[in-house]
DNA sequence: CACTTATTTGAATAGTCTTTCAACTGTTCA
DNA sequence: TGAACAGTTGAAAGACTATTCAAATAAGTG
């Protein structure tokens, strides 16, 4: 007899308690955004105030192109948004969770 | 005259407000742990209960070797710990922040 | 309109990461 | 002791990622 309906084997029951694969995948994608030093810095800068691409490049001492590439990544994850102002584009945070998550992480890193 | 001591140029002042490079680097390293689906799943499993390597492999439907490699990464980040019990090694979460961060992220992912 | 400035984009390169496979260590048990 | 089991480790392969460079777009200015 093979455990008919009453109890659940522990592997099955563990699987049922996990978020579905789609959610886990999105979760990982989300955290990946914070998992690169350049992006982490960009997010912290924009947490302080909205900035133009060139300003970000100056602060981070990186090429404008590199910054722009990372902004595209962050934009596609809906974490930042860019608004055109004449020739320039001003970037700001596009998600309330960002501050919360950054604070969470900073607390952890500083405590450890 | 070049701005002698009174005001600060905006780039300099922005740099001063950011956490130092070391902190940012650690922060990114920390988030990177959550930024891979396999590791995210492992952390969620261990959030439910402590598990042996083989159990984890069964739940995730992955090779024991792959799971072991990721456990090493998580161990070196001090997020999980393994305790030998005879032939087997039982893994559990080694950091209180993990649950908090996972919840933060899950809330975000589900709301979006 | 030509010219400069701000930013984006695509291709290429160099580096990193995840998984697999095979070999190895350590433990139990007959 | 030796066979079986649980897990770790190192090397290798393949997939990804970040940055650079050069070229393209787009807006403002003389």
mmCIF file of C-alpha atoms (C1' of nucleotides) in Angstrom:
data_model
loop_
_atom_site.group_PDB
_atom_site.id
_atom_site.type_symbol
_atom_site.label_atom_id
_atom_site.label_comp_id
_atom_site.label_asym_id
_atom_site.label_seq_id
_atom_site.Cartn_x
_atom_site.Cartn_y
_atom_site.Cartn_z
ATOM 1 C CA UNK A 1 0.000 0.000 0.000
ATOM 2 C CA UNK A 2 1.309 3.413 -0.957
ATOM 3 C CA UNK A 3 0.167 6.098 1.401
ATOM 4 C CA UNK A 4 -3.280 6.641 -0.119
ATOM 5 C CA UNK A 5 -4.454 10.197 0.426
ATOM 6 C CA UNK A 6 -3.963 10.462 4.162
ATOM 7 C CA UNK A 7 -0.423 11.693 4.731
ATOM 8 C CA UNK A 8 1.852 13.386 2.240
ATOM 9 C CA UNK A 9 5.413 12.410 1.563
ATOM 10 C CA UNK A 10 7.739 15.077 2.970
ATOM 11 C CA UNK A 11 9.193 16.065 -0.387
ATOM 12 C CA UNK A 12 5.757 16.639 -1.902
ATOM 13 C CA UNK A 13 4.551 18.591 1.070
ATOM 14 C CA UNK A 14 7.675 20.769 1.030
ATOM 15 C CA UNK A 15 7.117 21.511 -2.647
ATOM 16 C CA UNK A 16 3.578 22.618 -1.934
ATOM 17 C CA UNK A 17 4.728 25.144 0.610
ATOM 18 C CA UNK A 18 7.083 26.906 -1.789
ATOM 19 C CA UNK A 19 5.989 29.779 -3.997
ATOM 20 C CA UNK A 20 5.452 28.655 -7.584
ATOM 21 C CA UNK A 21 8.399 28.670 -9.982
ATOM 22 C CA UNK A 22 7.252 31.854 -11.650
ATOM 23 C CA UNK A 23 7.247 33.747 -8.381
ATOM 24 C CA UNK A 24 10.661 32.413 -7.418
ATOM 25 C CA UNK A 25 12.020 33.386 -10.793
ATOM 26 C CA UNK A 26 10.666 36.932 -10.476
ATOM 27 C CA UNK A 27 11.991 37.156 -6.966
ATOM 28 C CA UNK A 28 15.474 36.219 -8.125
ATOM 29 C CA UNK A 29 15.284 38.695 -11.007
ATOM 30 C CA UNK A 30 14.295 41.402 -8.554
ATOM 31 C CA UNK A 31 17.153 40.732 -6.152
ATOM 32 C CA UNK A 32 19.606 40.450 -9.005
ATOM 33 C CA UNK A 33 19.099 44.163 -9.580
ATOM 34 C CA UNK A 34 20.643 44.905 -6.195
ATOM 35 C CA UNK A 35 23.331 42.292 -6.659
ATOM 36 C CA UNK A 36 25.693 44.363 -8.761
ATOM 37 C CA UNK A 37 27.772 47.144 -7.172
ATOM 38 C CA UNK A 38 27.151 49.595 -10.000
ATOM 39 C CA UNK A 39 23.402 49.131 -9.878
ATOM 40 C CA UNK A 40 23.408 49.205 -6.072
ATOM 41 C CA UNK A 41 25.230 52.541 -6.195
ATOM 42 C CA UNK A 42 22.907 53.954 -8.813
ATOM 43 C CA UNK A 43 19.908 53.032 -6.687
ATOM 44 C CA UNK A 44 21.446 54.638 -3.624
ATOM 45 C CA UNK A 45 22.214 57.826 -5.532
ATOM 46 C CA UNK A 46 18.670 58.034 -6.832
ATOM 47 C CA UNK A 47 17.444 57.374 -3.328
ATOM 48 C CA UNK A 48 19.114 60.653 -2.337
ATOM 49 C CA UNK A 49 17.798 62.578 -5.305
ATOM 50 C CA UNK A 50 16.904 62.429 -8.978
ATOM 51 C CA UNK A 51 19.934 62.772 -11.257
ATOM 52 C CA UNK A 52 20.872 63.127 -14.899
ATOM 53 C CA UNK A 53 22.813 60.346 -16.587
ATOM 54 C CA UNK A 54 25.943 62.488 -16.790
ATOM 55 C CA UNK A 55 25.738 63.352 -13.106
ATOM 56 C CA UNK A 56 25.472 59.677 -12.207
ATOM 57 C CA UNK A 57 28.508 58.931 -14.360
ATOM 58 C CA UNK A 58 30.455 61.668 -12.556
ATOM 59 C CA UNK A 59 29.466 60.457 -9.106
ATOM 60 C CA UNK A 60 30.273 56.836 -9.898
ATOM 61 C CA UNK A 61 33.376 57.715 -11.938
ATOM 62 C CA UNK A 62 32.184 55.516 -14.757
ATOM 63 C CA UNK A 63 31.581 56.027 -18.457
ATOM 64 C CA UNK A 64 28.239 57.451 -19.475
ATOM 65 C CA UNK A 65 27.698 54.443 -21.678
ATOM 66 C CA UNK A 66 28.179 51.951 -18.855
ATOM 67 C CA UNK A 67 25.776 53.902 -16.670
ATOM 68 C CA UNK A 68 23.226 54.126 -19.439
ATOM 69 C CA UNK A 69 23.371 50.373 -19.999
ATOM 70 C CA UNK A 70 22.705 49.714 -16.329
ATOM 71 C CA UNK A 71 19.900 52.264 -16.293
ATOM 72 C CA UNK A 72 18.254 50.336 -19.083
ATOM 73 C CA UNK A 73 18.430 47.181 -16.991
ATOM 74 C CA UNK A 74 16.967 48.950 -13.973
ATOM 75 C CA UNK A 75 14.305 50.550 -16.138
ATOM 76 C CA UNK A 76 13.246 47.212 -17.561
ATOM 77 C CA UNK A 77 12.899 45.938 -13.990
ATOM 78 C CA UNK A 78 10.714 48.970 -13.285
ATOM 79 C CA UNK A 79 12.984 50.144 -10.473
ATOM 80 C CA UNK A 80 13.863 53.505 -12.028
ATOM 81 C CA UNK A 81 12.271 55.794 -14.554
ATOM 82 C CA UNK A 82 13.767 58.412 -16.827
ATOM 83 C CA UNK A 83 12.068 61.646 -17.826
ATOM 84 C CA UNK A 84 13.412 63.685 -20.694
ATOM 85 C CA UNK A 85 14.177 67.325 -19.886
ATOM 86 C CA UNK A 86 15.436 68.970 -23.033
ATOM 87 C CA UNK A 87 18.686 67.343 -24.004
ATOM 88 C CA UNK A 88 19.001 65.578 -20.699
ATOM 89 C CA UNK A 89 17.205 62.689 -19.035
ATOM 90 C CA UNK A 90 16.503 62.824 -15.349
ATOM 91 C CA UNK A 91 16.330 59.504 -13.568
ATOM 92 C CA UNK A 92 14.533 58.733 -10.319
ATOM 93 C CA UNK A 93 13.376 55.702 -8.380
ATOM 94 C CA UNK A 94 10.181 54.153 -9.683
ATOM 95 C CA UNK A 95 9.363 51.802 -6.839
ATOM 96 C CA UNK A 96 8.585 52.362 -3.182
ATOM 97 C CA UNK A 97 10.055 49.008 -2.223
ATOM 98 C CA UNK A 98 13.536 50.016 -3.296
ATOM 99 C CA UNK A 99 14.234 52.110 -0.220
ATOM 100 C CA UNK A 100 12.841 49.476 2.060
ATOM 101 C CA UNK A 101 14.940 46.732 0.509
ATOM 102 C CA UNK A 102 18.094 48.835 0.483
ATOM 103 C CA UNK A 103 17.591 49.648 4.153
ATOM 104 C CA UNK A 104 17.018 45.982 4.943
ATOM 105 C CA UNK A 105 20.226 45.067 3.183
ATOM 106 C CA UNK A 106 22.279 47.885 4.665
ATOM 107 C CA UNK A 107 21.187 46.964 8.151
ATOM 108 C CA UNK A 108 22.266 43.425 7.510
ATOM 109 C CA UNK A 109 25.626 44.359 6.035
ATOM 110 C CA UNK A 110 26.439 46.778 8.833
ATOM 111 C CA UNK A 111 25.453 44.376 11.592
ATOM 112 C CA UNK A 112 27.274 41.347 10.380
ATOM 113 C CA UNK B 1 38.146 81.807 -7.189
ATOM 114 C CA UNK B 2 37.146 78.241 -6.811
ATOM 115 C CA UNK B 3 34.494 77.702 -4.220
ATOM 116 C CA UNK B 4 36.753 77.887 -1.167
ATOM 117 C CA UNK B 5 35.323 75.878 1.674
ATOM 118 C CA UNK B 6 31.846 77.304 1.849
ATOM 119 C CA UNK B 7 29.673 75.289 -0.498
ATOM 120 C CA UNK B 8 30.391 71.834 -1.897
ATOM 121 C CA UNK B 9 30.103 70.882 -5.516
ATOM 122 C CA UNK B 10 27.068 68.648 -5.984
ATOM 123 C CA UNK B 11 29.083 65.645 -7.164
ATOM 124 C CA UNK B 12 31.348 65.734 -4.111
ATOM 125 C CA UNK B 13 28.452 66.143 -1.732
ATOM 126 C CA UNK B 14 26.589 63.262 -3.356
ATOM 127 C CA UNK B 15 29.641 61.041 -2.961
ATOM 128 C CA UNK B 16 29.827 61.875 0.719
ATOM 129 C CA UNK B 17 26.272 60.750 1.292
ATOM 130 C CA UNK B 18 26.842 57.310 -0.169
ATOM 131 C CA UNK B 19 27.991 54.358 1.926
ATOM 132 C CA UNK B 20 31.673 53.639 1.371
ATOM 133 C CA UNK B 21 32.716 51.329 -1.443
ATOM 134 C CA UNK B 22 33.316 48.440 0.886
ATOM 135 C CA UNK B 23 29.794 48.604 2.256
ATOM 136 C CA UNK B 24 28.298 48.850 -1.218
ATOM 137 C CA UNK B 25 30.340 45.880 -2.332
ATOM 138 C CA UNK B 26 29.177 43.794 0.624
ATOM 139 C CA UNK B 27 25.627 44.895 0.042
ATOM 140 C CA UNK B 28 25.776 43.722 -3.552
ATOM 141 C CA UNK B 29 27.357 40.418 -2.514
ATOM 142 C CA UNK B 30 24.573 39.907 -0.030
ATOM 143 C CA UNK B 31 21.776 40.557 -2.523
ATOM 144 C CA UNK B 32 23.492 38.421 -5.115
ATOM 145 C CA UNK B 33 22.757 35.426 -2.889
ATOM 146 C CA UNK B 34 19.042 35.942 -3.439
ATOM 147 C CA UNK B 35 19.518 36.700 -7.108
ATOM 148 C CA UNK B 36 19.711 33.140 -8.356
ATOM 149 C CA UNK B 37 16.573 30.968 -8.534
ATOM 150 C CA UNK B 38 18.304 27.892 -7.122
ATOM 151 C CA UNK B 39 19.660 29.757 -4.120
ATOM 152 C CA UNK B 40 16.374 31.589 -3.617
ATOM 153 C CA UNK B 41 14.593 28.218 -3.518
ATOM 154 C CA UNK B 42 17.109 26.724 -1.134
ATOM 155 C CA UNK B 43 16.672 29.650 1.234
ATOM 156 C CA UNK B 44 12.896 29.311 1.097
ATOM 157 C CA UNK B 45 13.093 25.595 1.802
ATOM 158 C CA UNK B 46 15.347 26.150 4.791
ATOM 159 C CA UNK B 47 12.996 28.856 5.944
ATOM 160 C CA UNK B 48 10.337 26.167 6.277
ATOM 161 C CA UNK B 49 12.627 23.694 8.009
ATOM 162 C CA UNK B 50 16.160 22.342 8.232
ATOM 163 C CA UNK B 51 16.951 19.783 5.542
ATOM 164 C CA UNK B 52 19.636 17.353 4.447
ATOM 165 C CA UNK B 53 21.453 17.945 1.177
ATOM 166 C CA UNK B 54 19.750 14.978 -0.440
ATOM 167 C CA UNK B 55 16.331 16.200 0.611
ATOM 168 C CA UNK B 56 17.034 19.591 -0.891
ATOM 169 C CA UNK B 57 18.113 17.951 -4.116
ATOM 170 C CA UNK B 58 14.857 15.967 -4.198
ATOM 171 C CA UNK B 59 12.682 18.987 -3.537
ATOM 172 C CA UNK B 60 14.437 21.107 -6.140
ATOM 173 C CA UNK B 61 14.802 18.229 -8.603
ATOM 174 C CA UNK B 62 18.468 19.000 -9.024
ATOM 175 C CA UNK B 63 21.675 17.008 -8.690
ATOM 176 C CA UNK B 64 23.174 16.671 -5.240
ATOM 177 C CA UNK B 65 26.369 18.157 -6.583
ATOM 178 C CA UNK B 66 24.712 21.310 -7.895
ATOM 179 C CA UNK B 67 22.909 21.800 -4.592
ATOM 180 C CA UNK B 68 26.100 21.229 -2.651
ATOM 181 C CA UNK B 69 27.919 23.830 -4.728
ATOM 182 C CA UNK B 70 25.240 26.408 -4.029
ATOM 183 C CA UNK B 71 25.219 25.519 -0.348
ATOM 184 C CA UNK B 72 28.912 26.273 -0.257
ATOM 185 C CA UNK B 73 28.227 29.705 -1.736
ATOM 186 C CA UNK B 74 25.471 30.368 0.787
ATOM 187 C CA UNK B 75 27.663 29.073 3.593
ATOM 188 C CA UNK B 76 30.499 31.381 2.654
ATOM 189 C CA UNK B 77 28.030 34.260 2.769
ATOM 190 C CA UNK B 78 27.036 33.101 6.235
ATOM 191 C CA UNK B 79 23.416 32.684 5.250
ATOM 192 C CA UNK B 80 23.181 28.966 5.966
ATOM 193 C CA UNK B 81 25.051 26.544 8.153
ATOM 194 C CA UNK B 82 25.510 22.799 7.909
ATOM 195 C CA UNK B 83 25.754 20.441 10.860
ATOM 196 C CA UNK B 84 27.010 16.919 10.369
ATOM 197 C CA UNK B 85 24.688 14.181 11.657
ATOM 198 C CA UNK B 86 26.345 10.871 11.007
ATOM 199 C CA UNK B 87 26.646 10.405 7.268
ATOM 200 C CA UNK B 88 24.347 13.287 6.545
ATOM 201 C CA UNK B 89 24.608 17.055 6.829
ATOM 202 C CA UNK B 90 21.616 19.036 7.973
ATOM 203 C CA UNK B 91 21.397 22.576 6.689
ATOM 204 C CA UNK B 92 19.506 25.462 8.244
ATOM 205 C CA UNK B 93 19.363 29.241 7.961
ATOM 206 C CA UNK B 94 22.176 31.006 9.749
ATOM 207 C CA UNK B 95 20.883 34.563 9.624
ATOM 208 C CA UNK B 96 17.793 36.242 10.997
ATOM 209 C CA UNK B 97 17.731 38.763 8.199
ATOM 210 C CA UNK B 98 17.073 36.132 5.572
ATOM 211 C CA UNK B 99 13.400 35.766 6.384
ATOM 212 C CA UNK B 100 12.913 39.494 6.548
ATOM 213 C CA UNK B 101 14.583 40.053 3.187
ATOM 214 C CA UNK B 102 12.714 37.203 1.536
ATOM 215 C CA UNK B 103 9.423 38.589 2.805
ATOM 216 C CA UNK B 104 10.349 42.054 1.573
ATOM 217 C CA UNK B 105 11.087 40.662 -1.863
ATOM 218 C CA UNK B 106 8.059 38.417 -2.017
ATOM 219 C CA UNK B 107 5.761 41.295 -1.106
ATOM 220 C CA UNK B 108 7.282 43.308 -3.903
ATOM 221 C CA UNK B 109 7.050 40.568 -6.482
ATOM 222 C CA UNK B 110 3.445 39.775 -5.619
ATOM 223 C CA UNK B 111 2.304 43.390 -5.634
ATOM 224 C CA UNK B 112 3.876 44.465 -8.885
ATOM 225 C "C1'" DC C 1 21.812 74.444 -41.461
ATOM 226 C "C1'" DA C 2 26.151 72.981 -39.214
ATOM 227 C "C1'" DC C 3 27.898 72.162 -34.469
ATOM 228 C "C1'" DT C 4 27.969 70.819 -29.878
ATOM 229 C "C1'" DT C 5 26.130 68.308 -26.021
ATOM 230 C "C1'" DA C 6 23.426 64.427 -23.785
ATOM 231 C "C1'" DT C 7 22.120 60.021 -24.138
ATOM 232 C "C1'" DT C 8 21.160 55.533 -26.316
ATOM 233 C "C1'" DT C 9 22.346 51.533 -28.816
ATOM 234 C "C1'" DG C 10 24.841 47.328 -30.858
ATOM 235 C "C1'" DA C 11 28.724 44.496 -31.270
ATOM 236 C "C1'" DA C 12 32.685 42.739 -29.216
ATOM 237 C "C1'" DT C 13 35.437 41.377 -25.419
ATOM 238 C "C1'" DA C 14 36.662 39.754 -20.972
ATOM 239 C "C1'" DG C 15 35.168 38.055 -16.870
ATOM 240 C "C1'" DT C 16 32.045 35.586 -13.918
ATOM 241 C "C1'" DC C 17 28.623 32.002 -12.730
ATOM 242 C "C1'" DT C 18 26.004 27.642 -12.821
ATOM 243 C "C1'" DT C 19 25.810 23.119 -13.749
ATOM 244 C "C1'" DT C 20 27.693 18.565 -14.895
ATOM 245 C "C1'" DC C 21 30.776 14.829 -14.471
ATOM 246 C "C1'" DA C 22 34.097 12.129 -12.243
ATOM 247 C "C1'" DA C 23 36.879 11.442 -8.472
ATOM 248 C "C1'" DC C 24 37.357 11.784 -3.643
ATOM 249 C "C1'" DT C 25 36.398 11.843 1.654
ATOM 250 C "C1'" DG C 26 34.071 10.252 5.502
ATOM 251 C "C1'" DT C 27 30.531 7.350 7.864
ATOM 252 C "C1'" DT C 28 27.789 3.243 8.679
ATOM 253 C "C1'" DC C 29 27.109 -1.547 8.768
ATOM 254 C "C1'" DA C 30 27.592 -6.371 7.529
ATOM 255 C "C1'" DT D 1 37.839 -5.098 5.808
ATOM 256 C "C1'" DG D 2 34.876 -3.921 2.199
ATOM 257 C "C1'" DA D 3 30.563 -2.415 0.217
ATOM 258 C "C1'" DA D 4 27.116 1.157 0.247
ATOM 259 C "C1'" DC D 5 25.651 5.689 1.099
ATOM 260 C "C1'" DA D 6 25.931 10.997 1.796
ATOM 261 C "C1'" DG D 7 28.179 14.763 0.659
ATOM 262 C "C1'" DT D 8 32.196 17.637 -1.094
ATOM 263 C "C1'" DT D 9 35.397 19.110 -4.444
ATOM 264 C "C1'" DG D 10 37.885 20.433 -8.899
ATOM 265 C "C1'" DA D 11 37.930 20.930 -13.669
ATOM 266 C "C1'" DA D 12 35.504 21.817 -17.790
ATOM 267 C "C1'" DA D 13 31.673 23.464 -20.698
ATOM 268 C "C1'" DG D 14 28.125 26.649 -21.704
ATOM 269 C "C1'" DA D 15 25.476 30.436 -20.577
ATOM 270 C "C1'" DC D 16 25.294 34.902 -18.901
ATOM 271 C "C1'" DT D 17 26.935 39.837 -17.720
ATOM 272 C "C1'" DA D 18 29.437 44.210 -17.436
ATOM 273 C "C1'" DT D 19 32.092 47.283 -19.682
ATOM 274 C "C1'" DT D 20 34.172 49.476 -23.705
ATOM 275 C "C1'" DC D 21 34.235 51.486 -28.105
ATOM 276 C "C1'" DA D 22 32.238 53.394 -32.073
ATOM 277 C "C1'" DA D 23 28.298 54.841 -34.281
ATOM 278 C "C1'" DA D 24 23.576 56.637 -34.072
ATOM 279 C "C1'" DT D 25 19.822 59.618 -32.369
ATOM 280 C "C1'" DA D 26 17.929 63.773 -30.531
ATOM 281 C "C1'" DA D 27 17.805 68.422 -28.639
ATOM 282 C "C1'" DG D 28 19.643 73.042 -28.172
ATOM 283 C "C1'" DT D 29 22.570 76.975 -30.145
ATOM 284 C "C1'" DG D 30 25.021 80.124 -33.146
#
